[in-house]
Amino acid sequence: MSRTDEILIATGDGAPERPMNWAAAFAGAAVAIAVAIILMLLASGIGLAVVSPWSGEGVSAKSALVTGGIALIVIQWIASAAGGYVAGRMRAGWAGLRSDEAFFRDTVHGLVAWTVAALIMMGVAASSAFSVAGTGVKAAATVAGAAATAAGGVADNGLDYYVDGMMRPGQAPAAQPLRPETLKEVSRIIARAVATGTLPQSDKTYVTGVIANATGVSQADAEQRVDSAMQGLENLKQEAKQKADDARKASAATALAAALALCIGAFVACVAAVLGGRARDAFAYET
């Protein structure tokens, strides 16, 4: 017993239409990526031309950062518009389709083209260590512990300088030479005082005595050296915290601006795809 399968292929006006034209979407994504790369290279060249390492020349670092952020947003919008328009213009014609359904399909083509381009660009950027999102996450993780580690950074950068300043010899001869073990102990005491924000009186008295014996200065001068060093280290600590807070704010602003730019870029791609689709319907089949 045999069975014959009949395959019916509809042609002409009755042929089934695919609502999604992937070739057009990928073509739009490719155009968006190419436009973005070209504009980014152009913006980089202009940026290097206006920024100078010499003081008093070129734009300031803050102005360059703001201008660069605005340029990236504009580039993203232009690339999205180009990719969306190509995706809408190159999609297959939908004869007899309702206008609202054609509008929806065009927007989807633009959105898909933008999505593919965005994913590829982000993947390449992440692999090249230029990912905005990755930078934001790393900066946020660093800033999260900045308050706790600022004192450690101060200890690494300024502690030795201020301890050496406290141990500079005076005019009078030293009562006894300073041993390396004692110098390390003084450094640990000062480092802990910077980390906790206070120097106990017993530790201050001990450090003052060590300075007086090792440098030949009076007890009052030794105490003044300790106070001066603690004030200098506290200033460094506050500067480190301020820089960490500035980095936190900059990272947050960058992440929010990038998210907003991407959302608007998706909208621009959808609108451009609708315009491209309407242009195709208006001109592709005219007689």
mmCIF file of C-alpha atoms in Angstrom:
data_model
loop_
_atom_site.group_PDB
_atom_site.id
_atom_site.type_symbol
_atom_site.label_atom_id
_atom_site.label_comp_id
_atom_site.label_asym_id
_atom_site.label_seq_id
_atom_site.Cartn_x
_atom_site.Cartn_y
_atom_site.Cartn_z
ATOM 1 C CA MET A 1 0.000 0.000 0.000
ATOM 2 C CA SER A 2 1.515 3.217 -1.103
ATOM 3 C CA ARG A 3 0.797 6.756 -0.105
ATOM 4 C CA THR A 4 1.293 9.799 -2.246
ATOM 5 C CA ASP A 5 2.102 13.046 -0.478
ATOM 6 C CA GLU A 6 1.075 16.153 -2.273
ATOM 7 C CA ILE A 7 2.931 19.386 -1.568
ATOM 8 C CA LEU A 8 1.091 22.517 -2.518
ATOM 9 C CA ILE A 9 3.158 25.644 -3.105
ATOM 10 C CA ALA A 10 1.225 28.881 -3.102
ATOM 11 C CA THR A 11 2.354 31.513 -5.520
ATOM 12 C CA GLY A 12 1.384 35.025 -6.414
ATOM 13 C CA ASP A 13 -0.917 36.974 -4.124
ATOM 14 C CA GLY A 14 -1.714 33.883 -2.078
ATOM 15 C CA ALA A 15 1.877 33.071 -1.188
ATOM 16 C CA PRO A 16 2.642 33.068 2.539
ATOM 17 C CA GLU A 17 4.721 36.030 3.676
ATOM 18 C CA ARG A 18 7.451 35.843 6.272
ATOM 19 C CA PRO A 19 6.920 38.591 8.831
ATOM 20 C CA MET A 20 10.643 38.709 9.647
ATOM 21 C CA ASN A 21 13.320 39.336 7.028
ATOM 22 C CA TRP A 22 16.526 38.343 8.757
ATOM 23 C CA ALA A 23 18.746 39.280 5.838
ATOM 24 C CA ALA A 24 17.502 42.862 6.017
ATOM 25 C CA ALA A 25 17.950 42.946 9.805
ATOM 26 C CA PHE A 26 21.532 41.694 9.633
ATOM 27 C CA ALA A 27 22.287 44.080 6.782
ATOM 28 C CA GLY A 28 21.062 46.953 8.932
ATOM 29 C CA ALA A 29 23.178 45.732 11.851
ATOM 30 C CA ALA A 30 26.271 45.575 9.646
ATOM 31 C CA VAL A 31 25.673 49.112 8.404
ATOM 32 C CA ALA A 32 25.164 50.368 11.962
ATOM 33 C CA ILE A 33 28.440 48.811 13.108
ATOM 34 C CA ALA A 34 30.362 50.205 10.142
ATOM 35 C CA VAL A 35 28.953 53.704 10.641
ATOM 36 C CA ALA A 36 29.741 53.561 14.361
ATOM 37 C CA ILE A 37 33.354 52.510 13.729
ATOM 38 C CA ILE A 38 33.918 55.246 11.150
ATOM 39 C CA LEU A 39 32.433 57.949 13.358
ATOM 40 C CA MET A 40 34.345 56.730 16.422
ATOM 41 C CA LEU A 41 37.630 56.895 14.505
ATOM 42 C CA LEU A 42 36.746 60.386 13.319
ATOM 43 C CA ALA A 43 35.829 61.478 16.846
ATOM 44 C CA SER A 44 39.056 59.980 18.204
ATOM 45 C CA GLY A 45 41.105 61.921 15.677
ATOM 46 C CA ILE A 46 39.354 65.171 16.516
ATOM 47 C CA GLY A 47 39.713 64.480 20.223
ATOM 48 C CA LEU A 48 43.445 63.869 19.971
ATOM 49 C CA ALA A 49 43.774 67.077 17.977
ATOM 50 C CA VAL A 50 42.146 69.268 20.636
ATOM 51 C CA VAL A 51 43.701 67.642 23.725
ATOM 52 C CA SER A 52 47.257 68.585 24.642
ATOM 53 C CA PRO A 53 49.528 67.274 27.434
ATOM 54 C CA TRP A 54 51.026 70.754 27.850
ATOM 55 C CA SER A 55 49.465 72.901 30.535
ATOM 56 C CA GLY A 56 47.426 75.822 29.275
ATOM 57 C CA GLU A 57 46.997 74.324 25.813
ATOM 58 C CA GLY A 58 43.990 72.516 24.380
ATOM 59 C CA VAL A 59 40.768 71.790 26.221
ATOM 60 C CA SER A 60 40.659 70.706 29.843
ATOM 61 C CA ALA A 61 40.365 67.059 30.831
ATOM 62 C CA LYS A 62 36.842 67.598 32.168
ATOM 63 C CA SER A 63 35.705 69.303 28.976
ATOM 64 C CA ALA A 64 37.265 66.536 26.889
ATOM 65 C CA LEU A 65 35.465 63.901 28.968
ATOM 66 C CA VAL A 66 32.081 65.609 28.638
ATOM 67 C CA THR A 67 32.566 66.223 24.921
ATOM 68 C CA GLY A 68 33.641 62.624 24.399
ATOM 69 C CA GLY A 69 30.538 61.349 26.182
ATOM 70 C CA ILE A 70 28.272 63.528 24.063
ATOM 71 C CA ALA A 71 30.090 62.384 20.915
ATOM 72 C CA LEU A 72 29.566 58.717 21.801
ATOM 73 C CA ILE A 73 25.852 59.327 22.359
ATOM 74 C CA VAL A 74 25.468 61.142 19.030
ATOM 75 C CA ILE A 75 27.460 58.437 17.235
ATOM 76 C CA GLN A 76 25.205 55.769 18.694
ATOM 77 C CA TRP A 77 22.112 57.613 17.492
ATOM 78 C CA ILE A 78 23.457 58.185 13.970
ATOM 79 C CA ALA A 79 24.575 54.566 13.623
ATOM 80 C CA SER A 80 21.203 53.337 14.904
ATOM 81 C CA ALA A 81 19.373 55.539 12.406
ATOM 82 C CA ALA A 82 21.491 54.273 9.506
ATOM 83 C CA GLY A 83 21.095 50.633 10.478
ATOM 84 C CA GLY A 84 17.373 50.932 11.110
ATOM 85 C CA TYR A 85 16.733 52.671 7.800
ATOM 86 C CA VAL A 86 18.620 49.997 5.858
ATOM 87 C CA ALA A 87 16.742 47.222 7.679
ATOM 88 C CA GLY A 88 13.393 48.810 6.827
ATOM 89 C CA ARG A 89 14.305 49.683 3.258
ATOM 90 C CA MET A 90 15.706 46.237 2.417
ATOM 91 C CA ARG A 91 12.941 44.103 3.898
ATOM 92 C CA ALA A 92 10.644 42.165 1.596
ATOM 93 C CA GLY A 93 7.484 43.844 0.384
ATOM 94 C CA TRP A 94 4.189 42.983 2.081
ATOM 95 C CA ALA A 95 1.452 43.348 -0.501
ATOM 96 C CA GLY A 96 -1.999 44.023 0.861
ATOM 97 C CA LEU A 97 -0.850 44.210 4.488
ATOM 98 C CA ARG A 98 -2.656 46.555 6.839
ATOM 99 C CA SER A 99 -0.775 49.751 7.562
ATOM 100 C CA ASP A 100 -0.662 49.239 11.321
ATOM 101 C CA GLU A 101 0.754 45.731 10.910
ATOM 102 C CA ALA A 102 3.346 46.998 8.416
ATOM 103 C CA PHE A 103 4.283 49.729 10.901
ATOM 104 C CA PHE A 104 4.784 47.154 13.646
ATOM 105 C CA ARG A 105 6.880 44.845 11.467
ATOM 106 C CA ASP A 106 9.074 47.724 10.343
ATOM 107 C CA THR A 107 9.725 48.760 13.936
ATOM 108 C CA VAL A 108 10.624 45.177 14.810
ATOM 109 C CA HIS A 109 13.107 45.056 11.923
ATOM 110 C CA GLY A 110 14.740 48.246 13.161
ATOM 111 C CA LEU A 111 14.807 46.996 16.746
ATOM 112 C CA VAL A 112 16.338 43.656 15.765
ATOM 113 C CA ALA A 113 18.988 45.375 13.635
ATOM 114 C CA TRP A 114 19.849 47.664 16.552
ATOM 115 C CA THR A 115 19.957 44.722 18.982
ATOM 116 C CA VAL A 116 22.315 42.676 16.820
ATOM 117 C CA ALA A 117 24.607 45.659 16.288
ATOM 118 C CA ALA A 118 24.599 46.550 19.992
ATOM 119 C CA LEU A 119 25.399 42.984 21.073
ATOM 120 C CA ILE A 120 28.259 42.672 18.584
ATOM 121 C CA MET A 121 29.718 46.062 19.515
ATOM 122 C CA MET A 122 29.478 45.319 23.238
ATOM 123 C CA GLY A 123 31.071 41.911 22.755
ATOM 124 C CA VAL A 124 33.981 43.365 20.812
ATOM 125 C CA ALA A 125 34.341 46.219 23.282
ATOM 126 C CA ALA A 126 34.341 43.853 26.251
ATOM 127 C CA SER A 127 37.009 41.631 24.691
ATOM 128 C CA SER A 128 39.133 44.723 24.032
ATOM 129 C CA ALA A 129 38.803 45.960 27.626
ATOM 130 C CA PHE A 130 36.887 49.046 26.489
ATOM 131 C CA SER A 131 33.459 47.978 27.695
ATOM 132 C CA VAL A 132 31.576 50.795 29.381
ATOM 133 C CA ALA A 133 29.569 48.383 31.426
ATOM 134 C CA GLY A 134 32.657 46.448 32.474
ATOM 135 C CA THR A 135 34.440 49.612 33.432
ATOM 136 C CA GLY A 136 31.449 50.762 35.434
ATOM 137 C CA VAL A 137 31.237 47.467 37.319
ATOM 138 C CA LYS A 138 34.939 47.446 38.109
ATOM 139 C CA ALA A 139 34.857 51.055 39.217
ATOM 140 C CA ALA A 140 31.798 50.421 41.371
ATOM 141 C CA ALA A 141 33.486 47.432 43.003
ATOM 142 C CA THR A 142 36.596 49.492 43.683
ATOM 143 C CA VAL A 143 34.647 52.422 45.063
ATOM 144 C CA ALA A 144 32.580 50.168 47.322
ATOM 145 C CA GLY A 145 35.664 49.507 49.438
ATOM 146 C CA ALA A 146 37.304 52.859 48.933
ATOM 147 C CA ALA A 147 36.341 54.234 52.323
ATOM 148 C CA ALA A 148 37.840 51.207 54.047
ATOM 149 C CA THR A 149 41.008 51.084 51.966
ATOM 150 C CA ALA A 150 41.705 54.796 51.593
ATOM 151 C CA ALA A 151 43.856 54.765 54.697
ATOM 152 C CA GLY A 152 45.839 51.839 53.289
ATOM 153 C CA GLY A 153 46.455 53.790 50.110
ATOM 154 C CA VAL A 154 47.583 56.768 52.138
ATOM 155 C CA ALA A 155 49.923 54.527 54.092
ATOM 156 C CA ASP A 156 51.510 53.248 50.914
ATOM 157 C CA ASN A 157 51.857 56.661 49.286
ATOM 158 C CA GLY A 158 52.523 59.140 52.114
ATOM 159 C CA LEU A 159 53.334 57.305 55.327
ATOM 160 C CA ASP A 160 57.033 56.795 54.676
ATOM 161 C CA TYR A 161 57.466 60.443 53.719
ATOM 162 C CA TYR A 162 55.865 61.764 56.902
ATOM 163 C CA VAL A 163 57.628 59.244 59.151
ATOM 164 C CA ASP A 164 60.957 60.241 57.618
ATOM 165 C CA GLY A 165 60.029 63.877 58.216
ATOM 166 C CA MET A 166 59.395 63.180 61.891
ATOM 167 C CA MET A 167 62.780 61.468 62.197
ATOM 168 C CA ARG A 168 64.890 64.207 60.633
ATOM 169 C CA PRO A 169 67.782 65.088 62.967
ATOM 170 C CA GLY A 170 67.705 68.370 64.825
ATOM 171 C CA GLN A 171 70.548 70.682 65.722
ATOM 172 C CA ALA A 172 71.272 68.951 69.027
ATOM 173 C CA PRO A 173 72.934 65.523 68.956
ATOM 174 C CA ALA A 174 70.664 62.506 69.299
ATOM 175 C CA ALA A 175 70.476 60.810 72.662
ATOM 176 C CA GLN A 176 70.570 57.377 71.024
ATOM 177 C CA PRO A 177 70.534 56.131 67.414
ATOM 178 C CA LEU A 178 67.249 54.995 65.920
ATOM 179 C CA ARG A 179 67.018 51.252 65.407
ATOM 180 C CA PRO A 180 65.260 49.902 62.284
ATOM 181 C CA GLU A 181 62.864 47.903 64.457
ATOM 182 C CA THR A 182 61.816 51.041 66.292
ATOM 183 C CA LEU A 183 61.267 52.909 63.016
ATOM 184 C CA LYS A 184 59.017 50.105 61.756
ATOM 185 C CA GLU A 185 57.087 50.170 65.020
ATOM 186 C CA VAL A 186 56.521 53.921 64.714
ATOM 187 C CA SER A 187 55.331 53.434 61.138
ATOM 188 C CA ARG A 188 52.822 50.803 62.248
ATOM 189 C CA ILE A 189 51.523 53.060 65.014
ATOM 190 C CA ILE A 190 51.027 55.992 62.656
ATOM 191 C CA ALA A 191 49.436 53.757 60.002
ATOM 192 C CA ARG A 192 46.923 52.419 62.509
ATOM 193 C CA ALA A 193 46.181 55.935 63.724
ATOM 194 C CA VAL A 194 45.444 57.044 60.167
ATOM 195 C CA ALA A 195 43.194 54.026 59.596
ATOM 196 C CA THR A 196 41.209 54.532 62.808
ATOM 197 C CA GLY A 197 41.246 58.327 62.681
ATOM 198 C CA THR A 198 42.719 58.783 66.151
ATOM 199 C CA LEU A 199 46.112 58.451 67.846
ATOM 200 C CA PRO A 200 45.834 57.224 71.449
ATOM 201 C CA GLN A 201 47.649 59.360 73.989
ATOM 202 C CA SER A 202 49.856 56.475 75.072
ATOM 203 C CA ASP A 203 50.999 55.876 71.498
ATOM 204 C CA LYS A 204 51.524 59.592 70.954
ATOM 205 C CA THR A 205 53.656 59.838 74.074
ATOM 206 C CA TYR A 206 55.741 56.854 72.967
ATOM 207 C CA VAL A 207 56.257 58.167 69.421
ATOM 208 C CA THR A 208 57.120 61.620 70.761
ATOM 209 C CA GLY A 209 59.755 60.115 73.036
ATOM 210 C CA VAL A 210 61.264 58.091 70.201
ATOM 211 C CA ILE A 211 61.484 61.206 68.011
ATOM 212 C CA ALA A 212 63.055 63.272 70.793
ATOM 213 C CA ASN A 213 65.688 60.617 71.561
ATOM 214 C CA ALA A 214 66.488 59.878 67.901
ATOM 215 C CA THR A 215 66.647 63.457 66.599
ATOM 216 C CA GLY A 216 67.765 65.519 69.580
ATOM 217 C CA VAL A 217 64.766 67.881 69.426
ATOM 218 C CA SER A 218 62.767 68.900 72.464
ATOM 219 C CA GLN A 219 59.681 67.039 73.602
ATOM 220 C CA ALA A 220 57.466 69.922 72.469
ATOM 221 C CA ASP A 221 59.053 69.983 69.009
ATOM 222 C CA ALA A 222 58.686 66.217 68.723
ATOM 223 C CA GLU A 223 55.006 66.467 69.623
ATOM 224 C CA GLN A 224 54.572 69.210 67.022
ATOM 225 C CA ARG A 225 56.149 66.928 64.416
ATOM 226 C CA VAL A 226 53.688 64.176 65.269
ATOM 227 C CA ASP A 227 50.723 66.546 65.027
ATOM 228 C CA SER A 228 51.956 67.914 61.703
ATOM 229 C CA ALA A 229 52.455 64.423 60.260
ATOM 230 C CA MET A 230 49.024 63.266 61.421
ATOM 231 C CA GLN A 231 47.399 66.331 59.875
ATOM 232 C CA GLY A 232 49.193 65.770 56.570
ATOM 233 C CA LEU A 233 48.207 62.100 56.472
ATOM 234 C CA GLU A 234 44.611 62.976 57.327
ATOM 235 C CA ASN A 235 44.543 65.423 54.417
ATOM 236 C CA LEU A 236 45.821 62.692 52.087
ATOM 237 C CA LYS A 237 43.155 60.349 53.421
ATOM 238 C CA GLN A 238 40.400 62.861 52.730
ATOM 239 C CA GLU A 239 41.765 63.501 49.232
ATOM 240 C CA ALA A 240 41.744 59.757 48.525
ATOM 241 C CA LYS A 241 38.134 59.501 49.694
ATOM 242 C CA GLN A 242 37.164 62.497 47.582
ATOM 243 C CA LYS A 243 38.752 60.951 44.491
ATOM 244 C CA ALA A 244 36.955 57.681 45.183
ATOM 245 C CA ASP A 245 33.654 59.523 45.539
ATOM 246 C CA ASP A 246 34.282 61.432 42.314
ATOM 247 C CA ALA A 247 35.010 58.143 40.544
ATOM 248 C CA ARG A 248 31.780 56.695 41.932
ATOM 249 C CA LYS A 249 29.748 59.635 40.675
ATOM 250 C CA ALA A 250 31.443 59.551 37.272
ATOM 251 C CA SER A 251 30.810 55.816 36.922
ATOM 252 C CA ALA A 252 27.159 56.209 37.875
ATOM 253 C CA ALA A 253 26.683 59.103 35.450
ATOM 254 C CA THR A 254 28.413 57.174 32.666
ATOM 255 C CA ALA A 255 26.275 54.084 33.210
ATOM 256 C CA LEU A 256 23.032 56.078 33.282
ATOM 257 C CA ALA A 257 23.994 58.110 30.214
ATOM 258 C CA ALA A 258 24.959 54.961 28.311
ATOM 259 C CA ALA A 259 21.681 53.253 29.224
ATOM 260 C CA LEU A 260 19.671 56.310 28.171
ATOM 261 C CA ALA A 261 21.611 56.607 24.914
ATOM 262 C CA LEU A 262 20.992 52.944 24.114
ATOM 263 C CA CYS A 263 17.270 53.274 24.781
ATOM 264 C CA ILE A 264 17.009 56.338 22.572
ATOM 265 C CA GLY A 265 19.150 54.583 19.963
ATOM 266 C CA ALA A 266 16.676 51.705 19.876
ATOM 267 C CA PHE A 267 13.831 54.183 19.374
ATOM 268 C CA VAL A 268 15.752 55.962 16.603
ATOM 269 C CA ALA A 269 16.405 52.634 14.866
ATOM 270 C CA CYS A 270 12.693 51.763 14.976
ATOM 271 C CA VAL A 271 11.652 55.143 13.548
ATOM 272 C CA ALA A 272 14.306 54.931 10.833
ATOM 273 C CA ALA A 273 13.128 51.433 9.906
ATOM 274 C CA VAL A 274 9.556 52.702 9.512
ATOM 275 C CA LEU A 275 10.787 55.497 7.253
ATOM 276 C CA GLY A 276 12.841 53.017 5.245
ATOM 277 C CA GLY A 277 9.903 50.651 4.883
ATOM 278 C CA ARG A 278 7.610 53.416 3.709
ATOM 279 C CA ALA A 279 10.221 54.580 1.215
ATOM 280 C CA ARG A 280 10.442 51.048 -0.164
ATOM 281 C CA ASP A 281 6.663 50.769 -0.507
ATOM 282 C CA ALA A 282 6.502 54.165 -2.198
ATOM 283 C CA PHE A 283 9.324 53.789 -4.714
ATOM 284 C CA ALA A 284 10.237 50.126 -5.159
ATOM 285 C CA TYR A 285 7.149 49.137 -7.111
ATOM 286 C CA GLU A 286 6.172 52.313 -8.927
ATOM 287 C CA THR A 287 5.315 51.910 -12.602
#
